[in-house]
Tab-separated table of N, CA and C in Angstrom:
chain	number	residue	atom	x	y	z
A	300	MET	N	-59.167	8.540	-18.971
A	300	MET	CA	-60.455	9.090	-18.889
A	300	MET	C	-60.790	9.412	-17.216
A	301	ARG	N	-60.379	8.656	-16.529
A	301	ARG	CA	-60.578	8.731	-15.131
A	301	ARG	C	-59.862	10.003	-14.405
A	302	GLU	N	-58.439	10.005	-14.962
A	302	GLU	CA	-57.805	11.190	-14.395
A	302	GLU	C	-58.347	12.638	-14.768
A	303	GLY	N	-59.061	12.548	-16.053
A	303	GLY	CA	-59.553	13.802	-16.526
A	303	GLY	C	-60.837	14.252	-15.772
A	304	PHE	N	-61.380	13.141	-15.299
A	304	PHE	CA	-62.813	13.340	-14.301
A	304	PHE	C	-62.323	13.931	-13.190
A	305	GLU	N	-61.388	13.204	-12.603
A	305	GLU	CA	-60.920	13.804	-11.138
A	305	GLU	C	-60.412	15.174	-11.154
A	306	THR	N	-59.431	15.530	-12.257
A	306	THR	CA	-59.044	16.989	-12.567
A	306	THR	C	-59.970	17.845	-12.449
A	307	ARG	N	-61.178	17.630	-13.279
A	307	ARG	CA	-62.306	18.499	-13.257
A	307	ARG	C	-63.018	18.586	-12.087
A	308	VAL	N	-63.242	17.416	-11.387
A	308	VAL	CA	-63.973	17.577	-9.953
A	308	VAL	C	-62.912	18.570	-9.283
A	309	TYR	N	-61.751	18.137	-8.974
A	309	TYR	CA	-60.896	19.051	-8.271
A	309	TYR	C	-61.082	20.444	-8.691
A	310	HIS	N	-60.734	20.688	-9.714
A	310	HIS	CA	-61.055	22.140	-10.475
A	310	HIS	C	-62.413	22.681	-10.003
A	311	TYR	N	-63.535	22.046	-10.064
A	311	TYR	CA	-64.781	22.640	-9.559
A	311	TYR	C	-64.655	22.890	-8.076
A	312	PHE	N	-64.212	21.952	-7.555
A	312	PHE	CA	-63.684	22.272	-6.000
A	312	PHE	C	-63.376	23.284	-5.478
A	313	GLU	N	-62.166	23.688	-6.244
A	313	GLU	CA	-61.279	24.771	-6.181
A	313	GLU	C	-62.097	26.008	-6.454
A	314	ILE	N	-62.893	26.029	-7.417
A	314	ILE	CA	-63.770	27.140	-7.865
A	314	ILE	C	-64.860	27.440	-6.579
A	315	ILE	N	-65.148	26.560	-5.969
A	315	ILE	CA	-66.341	26.649	-4.962
A	315	ILE	C	-65.474	27.295	-3.821
A	316	VAL	N	-64.468	26.753	-3.352
A	316	VAL	CA	-63.591	27.118	-2.345
A	316	VAL	C	-63.018	28.530	-2.464
A	317	VAL	N	-62.621	29.231	-3.676
A	317	VAL	CA	-62.296	30.225	-3.869
A	317	VAL	C	-63.362	31.270	-3.863
A	318	GLN	N	-64.782	30.986	-4.351
A	318	GLN	CA	-65.888	31.757	-3.973
A	318	GLN	C	-66.246	31.733	-2.695
A	319	VAL	N	-66.292	30.762	-1.915
A	319	VAL	CA	-66.566	31.039	-0.438
A	319	VAL	C	-65.639	31.903	0.162
A	320	LEU	N	-64.417	31.557	0.010
A	320	LEU	CA	-63.326	32.569	0.414
A	320	LEU	C	-63.421	33.983	0.259
A	321	THR	N	-63.751	34.126	-1.024
A	321	THR	CA	-64.297	35.582	-1.581
A	321	THR	C	-65.336	36.083	-0.734
A	322	LEU	N	-66.333	35.306	-0.532
A	322	LEU	CA	-67.557	35.919	-0.018
A	322	LEU	C	-67.168	36.092	1.506
A	323	LEU	N	-66.481	35.294	2.353
A	323	LEU	CA	-65.852	35.430	3.531
A	323	LEU	C	-65.098	36.593	3.504
A	324	MET	N	-64.149	36.765	2.722
A	324	MET	CA	-63.330	38.032	3.057
A	324	MET	C	-64.096	39.387	2.725
A	325	ALA	N	-65.011	39.346	1.687
A	325	ALA	CA	-65.999	40.672	1.450
A	325	ALA	C	-66.731	40.780	2.833
A	326	VAL	N	-67.092	39.843	3.679
A	326	VAL	CA	-68.005	39.981	4.702
A	326	VAL	C	-66.971	40.719	5.837
A	327	VAL	N	-65.848	40.077	6.003
A	327	VAL	CA	-64.682	40.635	6.862
A	327	VAL	C	-64.295	42.134	6.479
A	328	VAL	N	-64.117	42.243	5.394
A	328	VAL	CA	-63.575	43.640	4.982
A	328	VAL	C	-64.797	44.759	5.286
A	329	THR	N	-66.136	44.260	4.862
A	329	THR	CA	-67.069	45.071	5.078
A	329	THR	C	-67.413	45.326	6.445
A	330	ALA	N	-67.265	44.394	7.405
A	330	ALA	CA	-67.554	44.585	8.953
A	330	ALA	C	-66.257	45.215	9.299
A	331	ALA	N	-65.032	45.225	8.982
A	331	ALA	CA	-64.046	46.013	9.477
A	331	ALA	C	-64.151	47.561	9.225
A	332	LEU	N	-64.516	47.789	7.852
A	332	LEU	CA	-64.764	49.173	7.324
A	332	LEU	C	-65.757	49.690	7.984
A	333	LEU	N	-67.181	49.156	8.267
A	333	LEU	CA	-68.035	49.649	9.173
A	333	LEU	C	-67.521	49.927	10.554
A	334	HIS	N	-66.831	49.044	11.075
A	334	HIS	CA	-66.447	49.131	12.463
A	334	HIS	C	-65.411	50.461	12.482
A	335	LEU	N	-64.525	50.418	11.458
A	335	LEU	CA	-63.472	51.618	11.448
A	335	LEU	C	-64.353	53.060	11.293
A	336	ILE	N	-65.229	52.945	10.394
A	336	ILE	CA	-66.061	54.271	10.161
A	336	ILE	C	-66.689	54.557	11.559
A	337	ALA	N	-67.447	53.686	12.111
A	337	ALA	CA	-68.117	53.842	13.405
A	337	ALA	C	-67.195	54.440	14.396
A	338	ASN	N	-66.052	54.037	14.431
A	338	ASN	CA	-65.041	54.151	15.350
A	338	ASN	C	-64.578	55.732	15.253
A	339	ILE	N	-64.166	56.000	13.949
A	339	ILE	CA	-63.741	57.299	13.694
A	339	ILE	C	-64.760	58.342	13.898
A	340	LEU	N	-66.054	57.970	13.514
A	340	LEU	CA	-67.205	59.231	13.765
A	340	LEU	C	-67.444	59.228	15.053
A	341	HIS	N	-67.343	58.061	15.950
A	341	HIS	CA	-67.613	58.135	17.469
A	341	HIS	C	-66.405	59.127	18.045
A	342	ASP	N	-65.110	58.966	17.787
A	342	ASP	CA	-64.050	59.640	18.290
A	342	ASP	C	-64.322	61.013	17.859
A	343	ILE	N	-64.710	61.445	16.506
A	343	ILE	CA	-64.680	62.794	16.199
A	343	ILE	C	-65.868	63.491	16.997
A	344	PHE	N	-66.941	62.917	16.892
A	344	PHE	CA	-68.132	63.688	17.589
A	344	PHE	C	-68.186	63.463	19.241
A	345	TYR	N	-67.683	62.501	19.622
A	345	TYR	CA	-68.073	62.453	21.216
A	345	TYR	C	-66.794	62.189	22.077
A	346	THR	N	-65.513	62.283	21.570
A	346	THR	CA	-64.414	62.526	22.420
A	346	THR	C	-63.482	63.598	21.734
A	347	SER	N	-62.531	64.185	22.524
A	347	SER	CA	-61.759	65.016	21.959
A	347	SER	C	-60.736	64.485	21.037
A	348	PHE	N	-61.167	64.210	19.858
A	348	PHE	CA	-60.272	63.738	18.761
A	348	PHE	C	-59.352	64.432	18.283
A	349	ASP	N	-58.164	64.217	18.296
A	349	ASP	CA	-57.132	65.111	18.220
A	349	ASP	C	-56.191	64.280	17.131
A	350	PRO	N	-56.454	64.453	15.771
A	350	PRO	CA	-55.512	63.523	14.712
A	350	PRO	C	-54.022	64.049	14.933
A	351	THR	N	-53.605	64.974	15.498
A	351	THR	CA	-52.196	65.167	15.652
A	351	THR	C	-51.631	64.506	16.862
A	352	ASN	N	-52.171	63.851	17.520
A	352	ASN	CA	-51.925	63.199	18.681
A	352	ASN	C	-51.225	62.076	18.271
A	353	PRO	N	-49.963	61.438	18.364
A	353	PRO	CA	-49.445	60.397	17.942
A	353	PRO	C	-50.074	59.122	18.113
A	354	ALA	N	-50.587	59.055	19.297
A	354	ALA	CA	-51.416	57.673	19.829
A	354	ALA	C	-52.712	57.461	18.919
A	355	ILE	N	-53.331	58.479	18.554
A	355	ILE	CA	-54.553	58.395	17.653
A	355	ILE	C	-54.221	58.299	16.209
A	356	PHE	N	-53.416	58.673	15.938
A	356	PHE	CA	-52.709	58.773	14.480
A	356	PHE	C	-52.543	57.223	14.323
A	357	GLN	N	-51.814	56.752	15.205
A	357	GLN	CA	-51.296	55.201	15.208
A	357	GLN	C	-52.604	54.220	15.026
A	358	SER	N	-53.296	54.656	16.137
A	358	SER	CA	-54.655	53.875	16.005
A	358	SER	C	-55.371	53.852	14.598
A	359	VAL	N	-55.566	55.209	14.328
A	359	VAL	CA	-56.560	55.029	13.082
A	359	VAL	C	-55.912	54.691	11.981
A	360	PHE	N	-54.471	54.994	11.812
A	360	PHE	CA	-53.735	54.303	10.575
A	360	PHE	C	-53.713	52.938	10.614
A	361	GLY	N	-53.477	52.414	11.860
A	361	GLY	CA	-53.303	50.909	11.995
A	361	GLY	C	-54.259	50.198	11.554
A	362	ALA	N	-55.859	50.776	11.756
A	362	ALA	CA	-56.893	50.236	11.472
A	362	ALA	C	-57.089	50.160	9.986
A	363	ILE	N	-56.769	51.287	9.476
A	363	ILE	CA	-56.702	51.653	8.101
A	363	ILE	C	-55.872	50.552	7.303
A	364	PHE	N	-54.711	50.327	7.805
A	364	PHE	CA	-53.927	49.487	7.074
A	364	PHE	C	-54.388	47.966	7.425
A	365	THR	N	-55.158	47.512	8.318
A	365	THR	CA	-55.614	46.347	8.485
A	365	THR	C	-56.834	46.034	7.342
A	366	VAL	N	-57.420	47.062	7.087
A	366	VAL	CA	-58.545	46.965	6.055
A	366	VAL	C	-57.604	46.895	4.688
A	367	VAL	N	-56.596	47.717	4.528
A	367	VAL	CA	-56.085	47.387	3.403
A	367	VAL	C	-55.425	46.261	3.093
A	368	ILE	N	-54.748	45.569	4.209
A	368	ILE	CA	-54.113	44.234	4.185
A	368	ILE	C	-55.226	43.175	3.917
A	369	ALA	N	-56.437	43.206	4.409
A	369	ALA	CA	-57.541	42.263	4.237
A	369	ALA	C	-58.065	42.619	2.845
A	370	LEU	N	-58.102	43.841	2.121
A	370	LEU	CA	-58.433	43.917	0.847
A	370	LEU	C	-57.394	43.256	-0.285
A	371	GLU	N	-56.267	43.455	0.096
A	371	GLU	CA	-55.226	42.940	-0.781
A	371	GLU	C	-55.102	41.513	-0.701
A	372	PHE	N	-55.316	40.911	0.464
A	372	PHE	CA	-55.606	39.371	0.621
A	372	PHE	C	-56.712	38.883	-0.329
A	373	LYS	N	-57.951	39.558	-0.115
A	373	LYS	CA	-59.328	39.051	-1.068
A	373	LYS	C	-58.718	39.276	-2.555
A	374	ARG	N	-57.906	40.219	-2.817
A	374	ARG	CA	-57.757	40.445	-4.194
A	374	ARG	C	-56.577	39.396	-4.606
A	375	SER	N	-55.741	38.713	-3.932
A	375	SER	CA	-54.933	37.803	-4.178
A	375	SER	C	-55.720	36.583	-4.392
A	376	ILE	N	-56.699	36.389	-3.722
A	376	ILE	CA	-57.503	35.122	-3.835
A	376	ILE	C	-58.266	35.170	-5.119
A	377	LEU	N	-58.792	36.262	-5.552
A	377	LEU	CA	-59.518	36.441	-6.804
A	377	LEU	C	-58.679	36.410	-7.937
A	378	VAL	N	-57.276	36.939	-7.938
A	378	VAL	CA	-56.216	36.828	-8.949
A	378	VAL	C	-56.023	35.320	-9.042
A	379	THR	N	-55.784	34.450	-8.041
A	379	THR	CA	-55.681	33.156	-8.125
A	379	THR	C	-56.616	32.429	-8.575
A	380	SER	N	-57.789	32.824	-8.705
A	380	SER	CA	-59.004	32.048	-9.260
A	380	SER	C	-58.990	32.309	-10.719
A	381	GLU	N	-58.263	33.457	-11.323
A	381	GLU	CA	-58.298	33.671	-12.720
A	381	GLU	C	-57.382	33.103	-13.601
A	382	ARG	N	-56.161	32.617	-12.546
A	382	ARG	CA	-55.072	32.146	-13.288
A	382	ARG	C	-55.205	30.782	-13.601
A	383	ALA	N	-54.626	30.440	-14.753
A	383	ALA	CA	-54.658	29.032	-15.282
A	383	ALA	C	-53.972	27.912	-14.112
A	384	GLU	N	-52.852	28.270	-13.704
A	384	GLU	CA	-52.326	27.439	-12.918
A	384	GLU	C	-52.915	27.173	-11.375
A	385	GLY	N	-53.644	28.380	-10.994
A	385	GLY	CA	-54.360	28.335	-9.705
A	385	GLY	C	-53.203	28.499	-8.418
A	386	LEU	N	-51.996	28.892	-8.850
A	386	LEU	CA	-51.184	29.080	-7.712
A	386	LEU	C	-51.163	30.449	-7.349
A	387	VAL	N	-50.924	30.849	-6.019
A	387	VAL	CA	-50.876	32.164	-5.596
A	387	VAL	C	-49.297	32.427	-6.013
A	388	ARG	N	-49.519	33.760	-6.561
A	388	ARG	CA	-48.089	34.436	-6.837
A	388	ARG	C	-47.225	34.801	-5.543
A	389	VAL	N	-46.001	34.445	-5.522
A	389	VAL	CA	-45.181	34.777	-4.434
A	389	VAL	C	-45.205	36.261	-4.081
A	390	ARG	N	-44.917	36.892	-5.374
A	390	ARG	CA	-44.834	38.425	-5.137
A	390	ARG	C	-46.015	38.966	-4.258
A	391	VAL	N	-47.310	38.305	-4.475
A	391	VAL	CA	-48.491	38.918	-3.862
A	391	VAL	C	-48.395	38.586	-2.409
A	392	VAL	N	-47.930	37.356	-1.960
A	392	VAL	CA	-47.560	36.883	-0.699
A	392	VAL	C	-46.524	37.716	0.246
A	393	ILE	N	-45.490	38.229	-0.465
A	393	ILE	CA	-44.572	38.878	-0.127
A	393	ILE	C	-44.993	40.435	0.078
A	394	LEU	N	-45.924	40.933	-0.737
A	394	LEU	CA	-46.355	42.181	-0.720
A	394	LEU	C	-47.299	42.575	0.570
A	395	ILE	N	-48.150	41.359	0.880
A	395	ILE	CA	-48.964	41.300	1.697
A	395	ILE	C	-48.268	41.302	3.307
A	396	GLY	N	-47.253	40.556	3.333
A	396	GLY	CA	-46.403	40.612	4.386
A	396	GLY	C	-45.891	41.891	4.563
A	397	MET	N	-45.201	42.613	3.517
A	397	MET	CA	-44.640	43.742	3.659
A	397	MET	C	-45.612	45.010	4.145
A	398	LEU	N	-46.872	44.713	3.734
A	398	LEU	CA	-48.047	45.714	4.294
A	398	LEU	C	-48.211	45.488	5.791
A	399	ALA	N	-48.234	44.095	6.320
A	399	ALA	CA	-48.353	43.876	7.621
A	399	ALA	C	-47.119	44.510	8.467
A	400	ILE	N	-45.880	44.489	8.038
A	400	ILE	CA	-44.905	44.948	8.606
A	400	ILE	C	-44.990	46.421	8.775
A	401	VAL	N	-45.430	47.264	7.768
A	401	VAL	CA	-45.685	48.556	7.528
A	401	VAL	C	-46.606	48.995	8.701
A	402	ARG	N	-47.827	48.267	8.803
A	402	ARG	CA	-48.734	48.420	9.878
A	402	ARG	C	-48.264	48.325	11.096
A	403	LYS	N	-47.482	47.268	11.350
A	403	LYS	CA	-46.869	47.087	12.570
A	403	LYS	C	-45.935	48.343	12.781
A	404	LEU	N	-45.172	48.730	12.033
A	404	LEU	CA	-44.316	49.909	12.246
A	404	LEU	C	-45.080	51.257	12.485
A	405	ILE	N	-46.197	51.457	11.855
A	405	ILE	CA	-47.056	52.484	12.086
A	405	ILE	C	-47.513	52.807	13.687
A	406	ILE	N	-47.954	51.342	14.106
A	406	ILE	CA	-48.540	51.289	15.486
A	406	ILE	C	-47.621	51.012	16.643
A	407	LEU	N	-46.338	51.046	16.277
A	407	LEU	CA	-45.210	50.610	17.247
A	407	LEU	C	-44.931	51.961	18.021
A	408	ASP	N	-45.229	51.777	19.114
A	408	ASP	CA	-44.799	53.114	20.214
A	408	ASP	C	-43.246	52.779	20.350
A	409	LEU	N	-42.644	54.076	19.594
A	409	LEU	CA	-41.182	53.872	19.845
A	409	LEU	C	-40.549	54.580	21.249
A	410	GLY	N	-41.484	55.251	21.828
A	410	GLY	CA	-41.267	55.850	23.219
A	410	GLY	C	-41.109	54.747	24.310
A	411	LYS	N	-41.481	53.427	23.986
A	411	LYS	CA	-41.610	52.499	25.182
A	411	LYS	C	-40.233	51.524	24.945
A	412	GLY	N	-39.155	51.948	24.275
A	412	GLY	CA	-38.133	51.235	24.363
A	412	GLY	C	-38.239	49.845	23.666
A	413	GLN	N	-38.903	49.813	22.176
A	413	GLN	CA	-39.070	48.479	21.528
A	413	GLN	C	-38.057	48.443	20.663
A	414	SER	N	-36.677	48.482	20.801
A	414	SER	CA	-35.643	48.730	19.782
A	414	SER	C	-35.371	47.329	19.237
A	415	GLU	N	-35.708	46.281	20.094
A	415	GLU	CA	-35.441	44.816	19.394
A	415	GLU	C	-36.803	44.444	18.556
A	416	THR	N	-37.780	44.899	18.862
A	416	THR	CA	-38.974	44.827	17.880
A	416	THR	C	-38.795	45.597	16.584
A	417	LEU	N	-38.224	46.725	16.751
A	417	LEU	CA	-38.038	47.656	15.588
A	417	LEU	C	-36.800	46.988	14.882
A	418	PHE	N	-35.763	46.436	15.399
A	418	PHE	CA	-34.762	45.848	14.771
A	418	PHE	C	-35.255	44.566	13.881
A	419	ALA	N	-36.019	43.854	14.718
A	419	ALA	CA	-36.692	42.687	13.975
A	419	ALA	C	-37.576	42.913	12.773
A	420	LEU	N	-38.497	43.771	12.993
A	420	LEU	CA	-39.318	44.247	11.920
A	420	LEU	C	-38.562	44.871	10.633
A	421	SER	N	-37.541	45.603	10.978
A	421	SER	CA	-36.694	46.121	9.822
A	421	SER	C	-35.833	44.865	9.305
A	422	ALA	N	-35.604	43.922	10.055
A	422	ALA	CA	-34.656	42.754	9.350
A	422	ALA	C	-35.820	42.009	8.482
A	423	ALA	N	-36.850	41.918	8.834
A	423	ALA	CA	-37.776	41.142	8.196
A	423	ALA	C	-38.329	41.882	7.086
A	424	PHE	N	-38.448	43.134	7.014
A	424	PHE	CA	-38.787	44.008	5.805
A	424	PHE	C	-37.878	43.918	5.021
A	425	LEU	N	-36.499	44.146	5.271
A	425	LEU	CA	-35.369	43.947	4.311
A	425	LEU	C	-35.217	42.606	3.529
A	426	SER	N	-35.590	41.627	4.288
A	426	SER	CA	-35.478	40.208	3.987
A	426	SER	C	-36.723	40.109	2.821
A	427	LEU	N	-38.093	40.482	3.231
A	427	LEU	CA	-38.993	40.347	2.252
A	427	LEU	C	-38.685	41.295	0.883
A	428	GLY	N	-38.030	42.652	1.303
A	428	GLY	CA	-37.716	43.138	0.162
A	428	GLY	C	-36.584	42.623	-0.861
A	429	ALA	N	-35.989	41.708	-0.546
A	429	ALA	CA	-34.775	41.138	-0.898
A	429	ALA	C	-35.382	40.015	-1.678
A	430	VAL	N	-36.294	39.337	-1.155
A	430	VAL	CA	-36.934	37.967	-1.671
A	430	VAL	C	-37.881	38.476	-3.071
A	431	TYR	N	-38.652	39.925	-2.566
A	431	TYR	CA	-39.328	40.326	-3.857
A	431	TYR	C	-38.486	40.651	-5.043
A	432	TRP	N	-37.396	41.507	-4.685
A	432	TRP	CA	-36.451	41.696	-5.839
A	432	TRP	C	-36.159	40.238	-6.636
A	433	LEU	N	-35.715	39.283	-5.724
A	433	LEU	CA	-35.312	38.283	-6.539
A	433	LEU	C	-36.496	37.467	-7.464
A	434	VAL	N	-37.809	37.429	-6.779
A	434	VAL	CA	-38.792	36.819	-7.519
A	434	VAL	C	-39.116	37.738	-8.498
A	435	ARG	N	-39.102	39.068	-8.600
A	435	ARG	CA	-39.435	40.003	-9.531
A	435	ARG	C	-38.629	39.700	-10.924
A	436	ASP	N	-37.260	39.643	-10.425
A	436	ASP	CA	-36.238	39.540	-11.397
A	436	ASP	C	-36.363	38.161	-12.135
A	437	GLN	N	-36.683	36.966	-11.183
A	437	GLN	CA	-37.205	35.713	-11.902
A	437	GLN	C	-38.343	35.778	-12.931
A	438	ASP	N	-39.066	36.677	-12.506
A	438	ASP	CA	-40.377	36.616	-13.497
A	438	ASP	C	-40.090	37.185	-14.752
A	439	ARG	N	-39.161	38.327	-14.471
A	439	ARG	CA	-38.939	38.965	-15.906
A	439	ARG	C	-38.131	38.129	-16.806
A	440	ARG	N	-37.405	37.358	-16.132
A	440	ARG	CA	-36.718	36.450	-16.939
A	440	ARG	C	-37.527	35.547	-17.635
A	441	ASP	N	-38.567	34.869	-16.923
A	441	ASP	CA	-39.369	33.809	-17.471
A	441	ASP	C	-40.349	34.635	-18.539
A	442	GLN	N	-40.663	35.706	-18.470
A	442	GLN	CA	-41.377	36.682	-19.302
A	442	GLN	C	-40.427	36.627	-20.529
A	443	ALA	N	-39.366	36.925	-20.374
A	443	ALA	CA	-38.390	37.123	-21.588
A	443	ALA	C	-38.252	35.678	-22.317
A	444	GLU	N	-38.057	34.645	-21.582
A	444	GLU	CA	-38.090	33.445	-22.296
A	444	GLU	C	-39.259	32.998	-23.082
A	445	GLN	N	-40.542	33.477	-22.497
A	445	GLN	CA	-41.814	33.156	-23.154
A	445	GLN	C	-41.614	33.968	-24.537
A	446	VAL	N	-41.193	35.081	-24.550
A	446	VAL	CA	-41.210	36.075	-25.720
A	446	VAL	C	-40.331	35.430	-26.904
A	447	GLU	N	-39.404	34.935	-26.406
A	447	GLU	CA	-38.266	34.537	-27.373
A	447	GLU	C	-38.893	33.194	-28.087
């Protein structure tokens, strides 16, 4: 009886935490989006905005990817709350990491001789890709076992 009560209390605690995190992430994503819109509009109307300039392109798409990463992180929190186990799927975490690396690759200035950074990011991306493949393969096997 006691264990059931503690489990229920902890379950409600998890629900409250997920709701607070979701609210906070929504606030952060909204603020980031508004800031991004304001910066782009300011650049278009008040500066010599040239989207073909690689530095401007990198800056704008780096900011866009930041918002996308935050959205994906918020989505992973919501998916976690809907799952019975309450565990974050490893695939989602890996994908968020891959998005972060792609963002870094976009904003990386290759003209400044950052070959070590490029190599490190490439190795990290390949490693995450391999782990993603392994996890996906394991998920498929688990699903096949559940069907049988």
